[in-house]
CSV table of C-alpha atoms in Angstrom, one decimal:
chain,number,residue,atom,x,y,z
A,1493,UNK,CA,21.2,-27.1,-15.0
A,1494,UNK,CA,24.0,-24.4,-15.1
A,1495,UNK,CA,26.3,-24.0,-12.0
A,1496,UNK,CA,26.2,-20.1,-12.0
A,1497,UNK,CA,28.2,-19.5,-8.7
A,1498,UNK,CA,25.6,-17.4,-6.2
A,1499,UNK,CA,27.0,-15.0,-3.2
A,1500,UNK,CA,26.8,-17.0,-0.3
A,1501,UNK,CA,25.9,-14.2,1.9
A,1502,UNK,CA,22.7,-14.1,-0.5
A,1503,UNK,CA,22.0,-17.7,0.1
A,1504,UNK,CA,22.7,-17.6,3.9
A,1505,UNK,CA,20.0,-14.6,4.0
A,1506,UNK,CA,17.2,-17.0,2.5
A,1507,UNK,CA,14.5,-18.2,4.6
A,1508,UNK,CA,13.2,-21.9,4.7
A,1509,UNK,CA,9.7,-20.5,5.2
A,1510,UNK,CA,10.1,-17.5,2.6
A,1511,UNK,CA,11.3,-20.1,0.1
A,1512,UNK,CA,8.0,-22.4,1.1
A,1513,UNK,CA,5.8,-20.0,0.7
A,1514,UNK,CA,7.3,-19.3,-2.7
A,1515,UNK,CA,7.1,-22.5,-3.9
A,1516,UNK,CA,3.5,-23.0,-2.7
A,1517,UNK,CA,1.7,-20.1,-4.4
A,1518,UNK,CA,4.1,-20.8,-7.7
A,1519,UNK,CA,1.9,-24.2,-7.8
A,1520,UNK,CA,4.7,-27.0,-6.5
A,1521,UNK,CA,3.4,-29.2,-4.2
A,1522,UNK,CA,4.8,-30.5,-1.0
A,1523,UNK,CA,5.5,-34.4,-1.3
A,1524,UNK,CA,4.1,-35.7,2.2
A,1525,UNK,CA,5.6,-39.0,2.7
A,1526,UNK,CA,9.3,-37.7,1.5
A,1527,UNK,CA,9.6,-34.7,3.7
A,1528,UNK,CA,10.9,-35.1,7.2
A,1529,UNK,CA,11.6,-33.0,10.3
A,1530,UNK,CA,15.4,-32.4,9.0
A,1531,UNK,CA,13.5,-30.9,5.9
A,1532,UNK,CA,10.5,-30.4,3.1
A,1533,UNK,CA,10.8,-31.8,-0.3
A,1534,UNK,CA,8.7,-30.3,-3.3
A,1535,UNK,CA,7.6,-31.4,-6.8
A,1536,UNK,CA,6.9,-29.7,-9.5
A,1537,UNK,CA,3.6,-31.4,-10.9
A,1538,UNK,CA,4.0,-30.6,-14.6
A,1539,UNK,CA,7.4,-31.7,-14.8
A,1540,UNK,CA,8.1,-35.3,-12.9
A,1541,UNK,CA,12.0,-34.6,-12.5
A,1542,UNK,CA,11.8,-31.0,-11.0
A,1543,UNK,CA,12.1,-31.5,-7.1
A,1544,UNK,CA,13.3,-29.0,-4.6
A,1545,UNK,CA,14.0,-30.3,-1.0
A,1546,UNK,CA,14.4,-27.1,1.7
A,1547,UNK,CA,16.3,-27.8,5.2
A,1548,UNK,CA,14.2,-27.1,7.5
A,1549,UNK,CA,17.2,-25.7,9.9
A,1550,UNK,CA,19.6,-22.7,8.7
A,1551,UNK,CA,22.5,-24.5,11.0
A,1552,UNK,CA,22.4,-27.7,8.5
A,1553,UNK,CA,25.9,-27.9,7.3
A,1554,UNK,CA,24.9,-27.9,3.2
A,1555,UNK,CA,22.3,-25.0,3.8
A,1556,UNK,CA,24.1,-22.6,1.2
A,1557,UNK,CA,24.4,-25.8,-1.4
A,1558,UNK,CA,20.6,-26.7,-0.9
A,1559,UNK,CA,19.5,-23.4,-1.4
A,1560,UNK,CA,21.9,-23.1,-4.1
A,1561,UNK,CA,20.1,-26.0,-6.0
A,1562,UNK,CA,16.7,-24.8,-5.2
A,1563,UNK,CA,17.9,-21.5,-7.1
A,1564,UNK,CA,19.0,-23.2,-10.1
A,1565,UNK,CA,16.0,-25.8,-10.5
A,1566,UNK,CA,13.5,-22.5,-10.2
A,1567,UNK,CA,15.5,-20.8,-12.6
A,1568,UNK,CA,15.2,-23.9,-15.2
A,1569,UNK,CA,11.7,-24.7,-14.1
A,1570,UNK,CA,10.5,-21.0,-14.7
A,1571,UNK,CA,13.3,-20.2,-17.6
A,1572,UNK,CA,14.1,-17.1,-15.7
A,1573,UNK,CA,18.0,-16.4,-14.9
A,1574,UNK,CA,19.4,-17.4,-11.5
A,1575,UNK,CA,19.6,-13.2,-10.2
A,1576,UNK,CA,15.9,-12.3,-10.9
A,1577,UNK,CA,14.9,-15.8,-8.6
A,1578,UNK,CA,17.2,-15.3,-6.2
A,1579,UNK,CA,16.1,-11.6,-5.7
A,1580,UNK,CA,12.6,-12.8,-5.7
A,1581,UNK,CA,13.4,-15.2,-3.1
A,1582,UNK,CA,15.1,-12.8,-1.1
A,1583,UNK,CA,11.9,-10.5,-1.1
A,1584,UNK,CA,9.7,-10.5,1.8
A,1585,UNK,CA,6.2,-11.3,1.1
A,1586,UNK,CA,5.2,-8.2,-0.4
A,1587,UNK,CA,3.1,-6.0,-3.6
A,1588,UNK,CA,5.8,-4.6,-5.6
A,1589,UNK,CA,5.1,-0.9,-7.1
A,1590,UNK,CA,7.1,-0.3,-10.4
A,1591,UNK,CA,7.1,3.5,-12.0
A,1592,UNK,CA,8.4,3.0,-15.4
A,1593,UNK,CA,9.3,6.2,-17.5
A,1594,UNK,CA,9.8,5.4,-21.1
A,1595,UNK,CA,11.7,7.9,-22.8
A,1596,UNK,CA,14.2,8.7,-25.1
A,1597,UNK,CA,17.0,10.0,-22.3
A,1598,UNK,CA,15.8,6.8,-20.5
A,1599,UNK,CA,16.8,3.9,-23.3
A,1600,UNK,CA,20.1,3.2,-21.2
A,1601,UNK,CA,17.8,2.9,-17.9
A,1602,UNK,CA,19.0,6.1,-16.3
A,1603,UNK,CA,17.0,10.2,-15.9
A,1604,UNK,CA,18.3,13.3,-15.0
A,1605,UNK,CA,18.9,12.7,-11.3
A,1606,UNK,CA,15.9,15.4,-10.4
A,1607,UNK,CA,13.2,13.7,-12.3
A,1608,UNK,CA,15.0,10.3,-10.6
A,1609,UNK,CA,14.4,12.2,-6.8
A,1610,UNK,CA,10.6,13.4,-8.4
A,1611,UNK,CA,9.7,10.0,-9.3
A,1612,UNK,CA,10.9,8.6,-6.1
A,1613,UNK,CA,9.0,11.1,-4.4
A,1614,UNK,CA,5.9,10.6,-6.4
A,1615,UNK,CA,5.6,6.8,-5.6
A,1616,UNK,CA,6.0,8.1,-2.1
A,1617,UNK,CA,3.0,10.4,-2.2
A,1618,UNK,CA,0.6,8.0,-4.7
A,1619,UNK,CA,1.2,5.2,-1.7
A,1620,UNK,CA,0.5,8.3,0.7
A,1621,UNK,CA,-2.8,9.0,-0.8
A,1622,UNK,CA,-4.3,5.7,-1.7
A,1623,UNK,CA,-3.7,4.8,2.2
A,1624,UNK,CA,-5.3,7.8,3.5
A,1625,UNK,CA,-8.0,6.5,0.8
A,1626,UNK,CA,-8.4,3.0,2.4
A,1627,UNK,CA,-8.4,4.4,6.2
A,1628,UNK,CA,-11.8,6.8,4.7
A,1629,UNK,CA,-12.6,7.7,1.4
A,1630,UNK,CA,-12.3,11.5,0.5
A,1631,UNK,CA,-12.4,13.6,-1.8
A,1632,UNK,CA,-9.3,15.8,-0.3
A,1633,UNK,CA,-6.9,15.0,2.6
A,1634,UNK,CA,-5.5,18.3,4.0
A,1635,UNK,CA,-3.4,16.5,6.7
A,1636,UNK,CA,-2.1,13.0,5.2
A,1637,UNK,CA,-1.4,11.6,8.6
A,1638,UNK,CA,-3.4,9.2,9.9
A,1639,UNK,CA,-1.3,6.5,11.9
A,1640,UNK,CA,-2.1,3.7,9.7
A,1641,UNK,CA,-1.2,5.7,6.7
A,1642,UNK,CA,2.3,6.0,8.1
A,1643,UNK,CA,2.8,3.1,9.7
A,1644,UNK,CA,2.2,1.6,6.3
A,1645,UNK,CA,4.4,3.8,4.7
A,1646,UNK,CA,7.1,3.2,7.2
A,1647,UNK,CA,7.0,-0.8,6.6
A,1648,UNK,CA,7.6,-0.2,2.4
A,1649,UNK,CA,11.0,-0.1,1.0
A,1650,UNK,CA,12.3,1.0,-1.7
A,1651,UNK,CA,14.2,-1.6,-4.2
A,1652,UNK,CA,16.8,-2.0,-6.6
A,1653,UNK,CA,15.8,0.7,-10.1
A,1654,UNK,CA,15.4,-1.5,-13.2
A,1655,UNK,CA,16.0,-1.4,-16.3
A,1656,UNK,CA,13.6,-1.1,-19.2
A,1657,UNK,CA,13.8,2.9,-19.8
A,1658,UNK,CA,13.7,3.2,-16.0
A,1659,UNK,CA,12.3,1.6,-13.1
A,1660,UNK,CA,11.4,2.9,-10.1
A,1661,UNK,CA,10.4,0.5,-7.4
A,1662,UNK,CA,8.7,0.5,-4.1
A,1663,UNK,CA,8.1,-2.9,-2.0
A,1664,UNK,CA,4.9,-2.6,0.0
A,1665,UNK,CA,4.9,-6.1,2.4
A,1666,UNK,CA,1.8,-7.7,3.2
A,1667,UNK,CA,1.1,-10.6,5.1
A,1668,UNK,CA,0.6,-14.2,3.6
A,1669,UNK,CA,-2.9,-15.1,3.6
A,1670,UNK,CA,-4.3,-17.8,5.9
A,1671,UNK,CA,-7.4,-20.0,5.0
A,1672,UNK,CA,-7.0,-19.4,1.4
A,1673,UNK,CA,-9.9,-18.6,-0.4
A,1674,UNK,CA,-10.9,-18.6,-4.2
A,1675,UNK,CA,-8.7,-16.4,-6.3
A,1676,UNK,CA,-11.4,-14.4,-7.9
A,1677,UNK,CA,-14.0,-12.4,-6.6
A,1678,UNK,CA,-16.8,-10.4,-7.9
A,1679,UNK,CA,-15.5,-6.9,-8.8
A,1680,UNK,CA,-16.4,-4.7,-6.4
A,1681,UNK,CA,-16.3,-7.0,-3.6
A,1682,UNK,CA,-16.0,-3.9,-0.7
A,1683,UNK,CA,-16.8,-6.5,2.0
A,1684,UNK,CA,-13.5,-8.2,1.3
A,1685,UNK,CA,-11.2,-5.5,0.6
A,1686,UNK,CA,-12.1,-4.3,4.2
A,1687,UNK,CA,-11.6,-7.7,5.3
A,1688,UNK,CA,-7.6,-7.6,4.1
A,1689,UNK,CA,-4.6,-6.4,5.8
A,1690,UNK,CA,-4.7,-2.5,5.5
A,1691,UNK,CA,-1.1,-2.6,3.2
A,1692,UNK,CA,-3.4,-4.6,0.7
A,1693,UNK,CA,-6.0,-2.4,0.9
A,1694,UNK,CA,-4.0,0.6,0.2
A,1695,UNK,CA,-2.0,-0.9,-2.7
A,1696,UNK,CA,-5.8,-2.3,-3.9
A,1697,UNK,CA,-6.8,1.3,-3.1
A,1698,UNK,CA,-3.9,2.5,-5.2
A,1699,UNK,CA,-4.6,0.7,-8.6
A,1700,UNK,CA,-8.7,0.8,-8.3
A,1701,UNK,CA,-7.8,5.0,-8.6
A,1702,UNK,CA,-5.9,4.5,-10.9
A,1703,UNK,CA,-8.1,2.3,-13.5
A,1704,UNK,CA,-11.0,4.6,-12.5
A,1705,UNK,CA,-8.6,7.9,-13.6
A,1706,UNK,CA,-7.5,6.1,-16.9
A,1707,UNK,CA,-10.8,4.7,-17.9
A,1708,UNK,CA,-12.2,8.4,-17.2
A,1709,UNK,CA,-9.7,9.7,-19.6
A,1710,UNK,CA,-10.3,7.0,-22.4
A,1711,UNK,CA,-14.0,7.5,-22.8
A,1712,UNK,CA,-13.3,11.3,-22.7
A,1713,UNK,CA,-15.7,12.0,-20.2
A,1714,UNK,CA,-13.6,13.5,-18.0
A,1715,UNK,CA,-16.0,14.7,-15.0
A,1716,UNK,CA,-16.2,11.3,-14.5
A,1717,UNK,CA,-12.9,11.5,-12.6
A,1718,UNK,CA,-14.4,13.4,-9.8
A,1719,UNK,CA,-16.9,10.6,-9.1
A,1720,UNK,CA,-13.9,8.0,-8.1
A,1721,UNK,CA,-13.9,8.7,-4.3
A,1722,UNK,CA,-15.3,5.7,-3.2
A,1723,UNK,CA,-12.3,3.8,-5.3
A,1724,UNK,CA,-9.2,5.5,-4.4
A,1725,UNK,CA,-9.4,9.0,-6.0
A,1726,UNK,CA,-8.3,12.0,-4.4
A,1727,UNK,CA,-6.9,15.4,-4.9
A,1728,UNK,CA,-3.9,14.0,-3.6
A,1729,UNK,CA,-3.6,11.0,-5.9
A,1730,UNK,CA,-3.9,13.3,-9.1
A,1731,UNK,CA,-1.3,15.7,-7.9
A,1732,UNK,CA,0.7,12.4,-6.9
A,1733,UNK,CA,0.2,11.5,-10.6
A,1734,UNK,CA,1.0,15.1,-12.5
A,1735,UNK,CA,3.6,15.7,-9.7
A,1736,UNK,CA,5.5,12.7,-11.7
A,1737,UNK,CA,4.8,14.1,-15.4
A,1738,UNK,CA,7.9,12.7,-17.2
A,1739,UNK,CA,9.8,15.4,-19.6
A,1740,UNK,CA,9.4,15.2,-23.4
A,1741,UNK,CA,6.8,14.9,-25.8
A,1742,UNK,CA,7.4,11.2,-26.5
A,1743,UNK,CA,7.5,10.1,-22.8
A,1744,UNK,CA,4.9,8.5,-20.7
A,1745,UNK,CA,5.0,6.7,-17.7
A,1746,UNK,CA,3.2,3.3,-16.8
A,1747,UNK,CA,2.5,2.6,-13.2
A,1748,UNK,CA,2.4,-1.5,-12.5
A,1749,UNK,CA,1.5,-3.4,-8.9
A,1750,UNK,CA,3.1,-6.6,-9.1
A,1751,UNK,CA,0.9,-8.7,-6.3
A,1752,UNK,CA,2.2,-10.9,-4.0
A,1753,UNK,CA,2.2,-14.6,-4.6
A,1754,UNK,CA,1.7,-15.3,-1.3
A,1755,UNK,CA,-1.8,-13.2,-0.9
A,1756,UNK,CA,-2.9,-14.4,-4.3
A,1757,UNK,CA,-7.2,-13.7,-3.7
A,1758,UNK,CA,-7.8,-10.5,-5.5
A,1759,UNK,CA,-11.2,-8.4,-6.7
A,1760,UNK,CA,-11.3,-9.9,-10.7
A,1761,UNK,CA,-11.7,-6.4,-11.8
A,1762,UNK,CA,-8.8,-5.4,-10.5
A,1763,UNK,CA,-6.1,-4.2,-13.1
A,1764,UNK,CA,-2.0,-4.7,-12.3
A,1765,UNK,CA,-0.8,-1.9,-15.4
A,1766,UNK,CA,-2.7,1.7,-15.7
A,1767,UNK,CA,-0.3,3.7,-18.1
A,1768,UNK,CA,-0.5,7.7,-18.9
A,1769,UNK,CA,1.1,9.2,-22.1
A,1770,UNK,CA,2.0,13.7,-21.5
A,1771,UNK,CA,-2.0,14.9,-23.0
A,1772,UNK,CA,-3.1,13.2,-19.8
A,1773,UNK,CA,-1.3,15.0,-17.6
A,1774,UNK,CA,-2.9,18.2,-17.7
A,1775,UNK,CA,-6.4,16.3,-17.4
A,1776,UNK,CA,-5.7,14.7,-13.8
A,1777,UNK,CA,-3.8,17.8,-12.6
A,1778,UNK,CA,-6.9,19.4,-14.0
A,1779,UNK,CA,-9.4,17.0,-12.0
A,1780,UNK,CA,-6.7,17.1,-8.5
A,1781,UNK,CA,-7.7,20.9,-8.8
A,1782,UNK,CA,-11.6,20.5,-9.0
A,1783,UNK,CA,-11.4,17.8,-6.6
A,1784,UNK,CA,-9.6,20.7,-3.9
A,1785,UNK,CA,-11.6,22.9,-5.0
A,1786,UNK,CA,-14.8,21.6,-4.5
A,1787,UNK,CA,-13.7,20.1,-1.1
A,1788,UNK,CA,-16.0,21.6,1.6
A,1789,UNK,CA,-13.8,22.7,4.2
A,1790,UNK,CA,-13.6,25.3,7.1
A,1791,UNK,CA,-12.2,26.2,9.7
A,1792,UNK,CA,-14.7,26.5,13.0
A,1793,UNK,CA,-15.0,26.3,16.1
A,1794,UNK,CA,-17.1,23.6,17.5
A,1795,UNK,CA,-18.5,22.6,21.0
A,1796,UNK,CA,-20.0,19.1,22.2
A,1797,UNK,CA,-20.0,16.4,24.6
A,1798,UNK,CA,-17.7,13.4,24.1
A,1799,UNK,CA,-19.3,10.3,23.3
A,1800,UNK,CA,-16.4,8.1,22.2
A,1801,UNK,CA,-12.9,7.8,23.2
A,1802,UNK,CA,-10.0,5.5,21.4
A,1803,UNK,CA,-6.3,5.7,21.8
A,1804,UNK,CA,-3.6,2.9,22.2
A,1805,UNK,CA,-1.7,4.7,25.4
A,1806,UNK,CA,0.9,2.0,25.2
A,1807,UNK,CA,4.1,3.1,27.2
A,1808,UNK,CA,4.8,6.1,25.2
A,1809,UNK,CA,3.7,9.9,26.3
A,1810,UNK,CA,3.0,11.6,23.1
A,1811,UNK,CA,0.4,8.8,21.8
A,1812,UNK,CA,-2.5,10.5,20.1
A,1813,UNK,CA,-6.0,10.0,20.6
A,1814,UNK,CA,-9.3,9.6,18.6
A,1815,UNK,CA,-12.7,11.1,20.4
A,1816,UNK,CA,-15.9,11.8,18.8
A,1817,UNK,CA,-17.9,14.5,19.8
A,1818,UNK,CA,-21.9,15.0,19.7
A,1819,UNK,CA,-22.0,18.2,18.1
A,1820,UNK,CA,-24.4,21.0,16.4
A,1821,UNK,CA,-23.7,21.4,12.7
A,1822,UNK,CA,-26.2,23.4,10.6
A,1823,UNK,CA,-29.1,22.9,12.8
A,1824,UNK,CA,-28.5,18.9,14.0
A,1825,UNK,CA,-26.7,17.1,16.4
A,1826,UNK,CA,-23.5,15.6,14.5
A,1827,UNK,CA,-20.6,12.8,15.1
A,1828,UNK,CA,-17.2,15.0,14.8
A,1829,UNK,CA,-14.3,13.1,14.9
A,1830,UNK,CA,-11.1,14.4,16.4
A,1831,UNK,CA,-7.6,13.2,16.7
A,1832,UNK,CA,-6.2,14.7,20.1
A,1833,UNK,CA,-2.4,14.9,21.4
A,1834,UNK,CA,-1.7,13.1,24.8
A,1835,UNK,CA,-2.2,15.9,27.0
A,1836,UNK,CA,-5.9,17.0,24.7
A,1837,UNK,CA,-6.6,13.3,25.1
A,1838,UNK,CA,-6.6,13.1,28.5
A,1839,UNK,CA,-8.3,16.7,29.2
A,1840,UNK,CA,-11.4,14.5,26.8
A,1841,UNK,CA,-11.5,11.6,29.3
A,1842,UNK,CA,-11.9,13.7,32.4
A,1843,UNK,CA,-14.8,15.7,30.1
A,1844,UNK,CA,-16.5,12.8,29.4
A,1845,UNK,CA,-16.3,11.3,32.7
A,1846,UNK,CA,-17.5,14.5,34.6
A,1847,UNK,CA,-20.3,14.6,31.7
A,1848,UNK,CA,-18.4,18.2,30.2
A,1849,UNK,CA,-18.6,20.3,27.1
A,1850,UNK,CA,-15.6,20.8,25.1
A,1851,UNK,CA,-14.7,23.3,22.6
A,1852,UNK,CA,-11.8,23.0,20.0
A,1853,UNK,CA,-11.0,24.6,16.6
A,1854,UNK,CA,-10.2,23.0,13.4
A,1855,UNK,CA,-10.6,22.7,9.4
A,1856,UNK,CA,-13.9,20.9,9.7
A,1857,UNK,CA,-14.5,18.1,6.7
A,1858,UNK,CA,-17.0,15.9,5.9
A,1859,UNK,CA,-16.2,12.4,4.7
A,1860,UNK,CA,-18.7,9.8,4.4
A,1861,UNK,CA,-21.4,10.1,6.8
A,1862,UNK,CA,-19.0,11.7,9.5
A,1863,UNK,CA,-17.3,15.1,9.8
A,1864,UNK,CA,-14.2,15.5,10.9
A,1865,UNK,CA,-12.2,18.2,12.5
A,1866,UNK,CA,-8.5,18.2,11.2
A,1867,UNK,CA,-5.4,20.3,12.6
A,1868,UNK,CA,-7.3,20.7,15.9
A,1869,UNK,CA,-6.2,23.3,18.2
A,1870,UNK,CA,-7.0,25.3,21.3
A,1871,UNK,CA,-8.8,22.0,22.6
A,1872,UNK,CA,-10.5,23.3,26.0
A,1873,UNK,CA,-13.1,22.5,28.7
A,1874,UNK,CA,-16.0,24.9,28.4
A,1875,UNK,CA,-16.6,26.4,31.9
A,1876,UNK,CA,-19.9,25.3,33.6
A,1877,UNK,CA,-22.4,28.5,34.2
């Protein structure tokens, strides 16, 4: 092996247990009867002489050599340069989006710096969208902030731009899976994708829109776009997608999830590479349009009795608050579901406790088989007779 000197900050940053978990999904095995409590040895089983022992303290005096070594025997084993395996090391556990523009101002892996900020900005909202997706399907989302949304959106980072035209990348970390179960599933395994952390949902949520959107567009029938709510697509994810339109004639830009080798148990139908070239641009902005458009909301003013109450108070005074009112919509009693500030919140569980009608104003929506009343506001008791 070559003795590429590595930055020993880089190597004092790895984890023992990141580097484990590495190893394991990348099909080395742990050798048993040659690991100890000072540290974990692991064999390669295709190749009897490639073994990688891991201390199992970062206080060991040879941590930065070990590591080292473990670097360099990846880097032979996988025939991959020591920089792309130590950054992959370094990596949390984690789905990796990559927006790659190929076009002729991007050969020497730079872009103008405002289509640079756009595509940044676009990965942003496509994450945005396809989380919203994964919290409810719809076919609009006038008000993209649901907690777990941007919780989840707080959690990704973005990483270093690569080369090859240019790379834009976002790192969405997801937990490693416990109780590992077979790596493929039957394709539209909804049970299980509910069953996942909500980043993998969303990220599954991302690329399932995605393949839906392209595979509309190849078969040229295009109204099958709107039909995609149930898989991740939304008005939002096709202005995401024309909002990132790269310039020139010849450019296109390709969209890739890399998944993470540590939650390896995906949907078999599920596609890692959906790529767009400029004549489908106009056809998803097209589709985001309709998909607005045909969105059936209004803004009303409803009245009920609260029948559910949920909110995470925790020690903070502007939580927010999910009720759900029993309500009269078109003639029968409805479930509206409302997300209420602290002080709304609180006016809701003294109504429901005193048995109260409450009145509040909003842009009601209908997703699923329940409404829902965004931007609420003038939330009140209604005054007994």
């Amino acid at each position: 092996m070559s003795t590429v000197q590595l930055p020993s900050d880089q190597l004092a940053a790895l984890r023992p247990e990141d580097v484990q978990l590495y190893l394991s999904s990348h099909g080395w095995k742990r050798d048993d009867s040659a690991s100890t409590a000072q540290g974990n040895v692991y064999r390669f089983p295709s190749q009897h002489d490639a073994e990688a022992w891991i201390p199992g303290r970062r206080d060991l005096a040879d941590y930065l050599e070990r590591m080292a070594d473990i670097v360099q025997m990846l880097s032979a084993v996988e025939q991959r340069n020591v920089w792309q395996i130590l950054a992959d090391l370094s990596s949390p556990p984690a789905d990796v989006l990559r927006l790659q523009v190929s076009a002729p101002d991007a050969t020497l892996g730079t872009l103008p710096l405002d289509e640079g900020i756009r595509l940044i900005e676009g990965a942003r909202s496509l994450l945005l969208a396809s989380a919203c997706s994964a919290r409810q399907p719809a076919a609009f989302f006038p008000r993209q902030a649901y907690r777990e949304a941007v919780e989840f959106l707080q959690s990704c980072q973005l990483g270093q731009t690569e080369r090859g035209s240019f790379v834009a990348k976002i790192v969405a970390p997801v937990p490693p899976q416990i109780n590992r179960q077979s790596s493929f599933l039957e394709p539209d395994d909804a049970a299980f994708i509910a069953s996942e952390p909500f980043a993998r949902q969303s990220t599954v949520r991302l690329m399932t829109g995605l393949r839906h959107i392209r595979g509309a567009i190849d078969s040229g029938n295009y109204d099958q776009i709107l039909s995609g709510v149930d898989v991740g697509v939304s008005a939002n994810l096709c202005e995401a997608i024309a909002s990132i339109q790269p310039e020139g004639d010849q450019s296109q830009l390709k969209i890739r999830m890399s998944w993470s080798p540590s939650r390896p148990t995906l949907p078999v139908a599920i596609e890692s590479t959906v790529g767009f070239s400029q004549t489908a641009f106009e056809i998803v902005k097209e589709a985001g349009r309709k998909l607005r458009e045909d969105t059936s909301v209004s803004r009303k003013r409803i009245e009920g009795r609260v029948i559910n109450l949920k909110a995470d108070p925790s020690l903070l005074d502007d939580f927010e608050g999910t009720v759900v009112l029993r309500a009269d919509i078109g003639g029968s009693a409805t479930r509206v579901q409302v997300l209420l500030t602290a002080a709304d919140y609180k006016k809701a569980c003294d109504a429901h406790r005193d048995g109260l009608t409450v009145a509040v104003t909003g842009l009601l929506q209908r997703e699923a088989k329940l409404y829902h009343l965004l931007q609420p506001q003038n939330f009140s008791v209604v005054p007994t007779p």
